[in-house]
Short mmCIF file of C-alpha atoms in Angstrom, two decimals:
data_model
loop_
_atom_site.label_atom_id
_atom_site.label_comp_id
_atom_site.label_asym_id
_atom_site.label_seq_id
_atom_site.Cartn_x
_atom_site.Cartn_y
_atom_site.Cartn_z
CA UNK A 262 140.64 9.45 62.01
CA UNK A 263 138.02 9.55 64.24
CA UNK A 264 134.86 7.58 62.89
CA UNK A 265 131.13 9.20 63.02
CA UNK A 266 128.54 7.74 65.82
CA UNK A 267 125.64 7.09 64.19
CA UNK A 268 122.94 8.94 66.13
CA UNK A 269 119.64 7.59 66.96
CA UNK A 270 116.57 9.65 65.29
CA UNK A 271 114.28 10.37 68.35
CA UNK A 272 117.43 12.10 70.15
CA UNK A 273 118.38 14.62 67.44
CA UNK A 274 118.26 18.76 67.97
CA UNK A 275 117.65 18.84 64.55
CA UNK A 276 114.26 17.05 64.79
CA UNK A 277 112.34 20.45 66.26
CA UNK A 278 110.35 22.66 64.04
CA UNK A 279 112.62 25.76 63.16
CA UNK A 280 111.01 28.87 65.02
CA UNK A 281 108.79 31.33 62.48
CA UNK A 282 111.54 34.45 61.66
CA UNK A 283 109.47 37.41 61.01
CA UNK A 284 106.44 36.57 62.94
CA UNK A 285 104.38 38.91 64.93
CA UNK A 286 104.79 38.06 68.64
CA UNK A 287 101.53 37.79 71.01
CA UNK A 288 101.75 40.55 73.37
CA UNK A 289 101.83 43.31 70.61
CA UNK A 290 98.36 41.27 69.36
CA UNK A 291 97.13 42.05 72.95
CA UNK A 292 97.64 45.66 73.05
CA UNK A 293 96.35 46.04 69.11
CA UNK A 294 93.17 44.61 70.90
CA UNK A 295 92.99 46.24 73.75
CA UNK A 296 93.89 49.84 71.98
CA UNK A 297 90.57 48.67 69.93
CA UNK A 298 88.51 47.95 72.69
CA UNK A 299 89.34 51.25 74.79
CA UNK A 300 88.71 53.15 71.29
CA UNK A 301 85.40 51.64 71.07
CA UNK A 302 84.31 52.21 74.47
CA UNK A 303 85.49 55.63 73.83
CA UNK A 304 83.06 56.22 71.14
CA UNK A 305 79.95 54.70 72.92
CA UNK A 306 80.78 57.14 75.96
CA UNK A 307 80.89 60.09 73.66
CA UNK A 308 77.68 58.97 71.92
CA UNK A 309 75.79 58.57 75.17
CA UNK A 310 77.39 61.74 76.45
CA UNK A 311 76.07 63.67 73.07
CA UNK A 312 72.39 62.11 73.47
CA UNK A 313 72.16 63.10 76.77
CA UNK A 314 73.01 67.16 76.08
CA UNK A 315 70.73 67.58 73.34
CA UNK A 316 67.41 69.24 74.30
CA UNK A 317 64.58 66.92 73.34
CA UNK A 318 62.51 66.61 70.40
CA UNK A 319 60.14 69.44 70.34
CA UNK A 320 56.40 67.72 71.21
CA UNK A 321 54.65 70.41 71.25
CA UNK A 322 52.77 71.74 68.01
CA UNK A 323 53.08 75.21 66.41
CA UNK A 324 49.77 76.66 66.03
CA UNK A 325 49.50 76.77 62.45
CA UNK A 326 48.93 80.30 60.99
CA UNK A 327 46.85 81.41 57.69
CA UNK A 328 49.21 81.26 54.76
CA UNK A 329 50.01 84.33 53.14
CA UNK A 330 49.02 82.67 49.77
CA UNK A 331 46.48 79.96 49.02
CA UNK A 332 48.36 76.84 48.52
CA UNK A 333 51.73 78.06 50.33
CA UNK A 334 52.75 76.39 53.25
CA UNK A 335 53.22 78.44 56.19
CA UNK A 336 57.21 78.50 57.88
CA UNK A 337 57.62 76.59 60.79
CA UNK A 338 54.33 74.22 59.69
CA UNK A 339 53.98 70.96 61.66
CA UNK A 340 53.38 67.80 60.22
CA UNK A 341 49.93 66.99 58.63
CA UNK A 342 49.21 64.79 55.84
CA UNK A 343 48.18 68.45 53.79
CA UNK A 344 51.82 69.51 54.63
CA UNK A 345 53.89 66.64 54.23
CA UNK A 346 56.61 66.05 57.13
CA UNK A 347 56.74 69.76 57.84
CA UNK A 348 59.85 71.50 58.22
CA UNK A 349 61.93 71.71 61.48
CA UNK A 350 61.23 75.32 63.78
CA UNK A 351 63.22 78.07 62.75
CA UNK A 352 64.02 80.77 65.51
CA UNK A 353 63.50 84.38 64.41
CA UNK A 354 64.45 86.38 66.90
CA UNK A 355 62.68 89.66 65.62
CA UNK A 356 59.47 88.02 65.70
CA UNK A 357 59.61 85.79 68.79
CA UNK A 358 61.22 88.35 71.05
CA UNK A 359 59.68 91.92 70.20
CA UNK A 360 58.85 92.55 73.71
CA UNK A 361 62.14 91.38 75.53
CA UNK A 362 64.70 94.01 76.04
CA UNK A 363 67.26 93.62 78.09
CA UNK A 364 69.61 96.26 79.93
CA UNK A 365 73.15 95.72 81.13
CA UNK A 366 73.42 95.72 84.67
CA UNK A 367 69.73 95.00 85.02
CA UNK A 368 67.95 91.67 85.86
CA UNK A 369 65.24 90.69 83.15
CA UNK A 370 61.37 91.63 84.57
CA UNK A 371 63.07 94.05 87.45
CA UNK A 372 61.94 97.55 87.66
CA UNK A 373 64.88 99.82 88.06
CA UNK A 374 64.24 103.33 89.39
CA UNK A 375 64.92 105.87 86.69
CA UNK A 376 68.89 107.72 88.24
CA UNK A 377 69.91 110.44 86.16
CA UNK A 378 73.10 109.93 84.01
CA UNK A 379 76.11 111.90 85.34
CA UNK A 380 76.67 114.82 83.30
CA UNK A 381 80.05 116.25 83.02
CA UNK A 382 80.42 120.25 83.19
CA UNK A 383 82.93 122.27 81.74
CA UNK A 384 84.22 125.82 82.09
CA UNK A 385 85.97 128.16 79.61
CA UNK A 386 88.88 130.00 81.25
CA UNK A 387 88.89 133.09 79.53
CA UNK A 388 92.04 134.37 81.49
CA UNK A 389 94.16 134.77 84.55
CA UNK A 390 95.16 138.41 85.15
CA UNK A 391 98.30 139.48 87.99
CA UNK A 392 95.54 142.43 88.60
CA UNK A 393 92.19 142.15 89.29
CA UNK A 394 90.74 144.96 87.77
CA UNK A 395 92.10 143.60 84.75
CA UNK A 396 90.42 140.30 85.36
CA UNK A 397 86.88 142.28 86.01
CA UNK A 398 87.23 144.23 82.92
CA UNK A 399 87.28 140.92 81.21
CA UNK A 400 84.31 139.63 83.42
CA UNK A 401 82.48 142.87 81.89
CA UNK A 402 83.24 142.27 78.47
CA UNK A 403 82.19 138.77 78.69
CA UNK A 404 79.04 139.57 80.32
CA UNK A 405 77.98 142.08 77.70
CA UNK A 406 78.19 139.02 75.28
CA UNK A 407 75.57 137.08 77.71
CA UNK A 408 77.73 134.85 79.40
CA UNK A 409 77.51 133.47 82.70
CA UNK A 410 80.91 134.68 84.27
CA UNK A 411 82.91 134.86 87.96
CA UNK A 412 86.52 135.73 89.22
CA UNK A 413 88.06 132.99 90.91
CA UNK A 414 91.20 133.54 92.78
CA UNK A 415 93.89 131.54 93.12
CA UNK A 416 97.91 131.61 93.01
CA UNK A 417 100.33 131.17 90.05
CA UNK A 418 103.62 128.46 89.77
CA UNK A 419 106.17 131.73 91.74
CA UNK A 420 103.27 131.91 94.50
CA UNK A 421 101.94 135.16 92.83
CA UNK A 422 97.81 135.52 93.41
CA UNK A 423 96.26 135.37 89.89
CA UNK A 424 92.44 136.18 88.95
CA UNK A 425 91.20 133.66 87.03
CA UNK A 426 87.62 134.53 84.41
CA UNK A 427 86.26 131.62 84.27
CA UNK A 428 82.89 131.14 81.57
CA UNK A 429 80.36 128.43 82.56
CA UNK A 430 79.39 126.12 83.98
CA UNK A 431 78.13 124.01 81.29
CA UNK A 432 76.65 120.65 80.78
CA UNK A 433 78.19 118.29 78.27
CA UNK A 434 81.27 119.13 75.71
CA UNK A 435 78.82 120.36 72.99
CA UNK A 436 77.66 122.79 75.19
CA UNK A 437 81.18 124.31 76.08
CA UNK A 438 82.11 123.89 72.72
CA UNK A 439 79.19 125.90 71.13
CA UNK A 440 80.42 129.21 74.05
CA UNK A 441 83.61 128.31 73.03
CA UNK A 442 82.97 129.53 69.52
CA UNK A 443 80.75 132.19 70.13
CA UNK A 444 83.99 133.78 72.36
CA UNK A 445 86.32 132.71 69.77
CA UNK A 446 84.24 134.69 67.17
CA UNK A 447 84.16 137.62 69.78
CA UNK A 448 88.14 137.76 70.51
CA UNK A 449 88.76 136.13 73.00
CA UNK A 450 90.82 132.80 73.32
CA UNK A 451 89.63 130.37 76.14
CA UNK A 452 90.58 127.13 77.59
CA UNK A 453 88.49 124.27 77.68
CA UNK A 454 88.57 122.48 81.34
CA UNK A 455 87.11 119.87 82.81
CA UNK A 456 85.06 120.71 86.31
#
């Protein structure tokens, strides 16, 4: 058997420190820091950002107003030594902006000529008649009940001519609606059309 060298102590492998198991490594210590720093730089951009979009503090005084009540102070007071640090300006739309009105379609302080509003009309067909002395017996009926009545011709789905008595014109839906009635109460049926 083979004996064992003795070995000298400077040369051993054995002699380094054993490497830390379980250790966090460096690099992942960089990007904790820099995740930190860009987080932080982050925040002061958003703060500046902030500072810089909100309107400035108002400087200019509120003329004070008499207080409904002796010894109450008056909404929206500034700050005095007789009212303390005042509170901050409440906006009341109802009392700041009586006067202010503004139209769709219109540009604020812009005179727009007055255009009437389109009004729709309506007729009541009160029949179409094959015969047209049929049709102007119905015309005379109608006009005995004061209605504003004419014939118009025209020509059916088989290319027949037809004699339509048509009621109207009248202005608005309530209006046609209201002859409607009255002709309904009178006999005769009737269709509402658009004109």
């Amino acid at each position: 058997m083979a004996k064992a060298t003795p070995q000298k102590k400077g040369a051993s492998r054995n002699n380094r420190p054993a490497p830390k198991k379980g250790g966090t490594p460096g690099w992942l210590w960089l990007l904790v820091g820099l995740s930190i720093g860009v987080f932080a730089a982050f925040l002061w951009h958003l703060q500046s950002t902030l500072k810089e979009k909100e309107p400035p503090a108002a400087t200019a005084q509120v003329p004070a107003s008499k207080p409904d009540k002796p010894g109450k102070v008056p909404a929206n007071s500034p700050a005095s030594p007789a009212h303390g640090n005042g509170e901050e300006p409440r906006f009341d739309f109802y009392t700041l902006l009586p006067s202010q009105e503004v139209m769709p379609g219109k540009k604020p302080g812009v005179a727009a000529p007055d255009a009437p509003k389109p009004v729709t009309r309506y007729v009541l067909q009160a029949g179409a008649f094959k015969n047209e002395a049929e049709a102007d017996q119905r015309r005379a009926e109608l006009l005995l009940l004061g209605m504003q009545v004419k014939i118009q011709p025209g020509t059916g789905k088989a290319g027949e001519s037809l004699h339509r008595v048509v009621v109207g014109p009248f202005e608005g839906k309530d209006n046609a609606e209201a002859a409607r009635k009255t002709l309904h109460g009178s006999g005769v049926e009737t269709l509402l059309l658009k004109q």
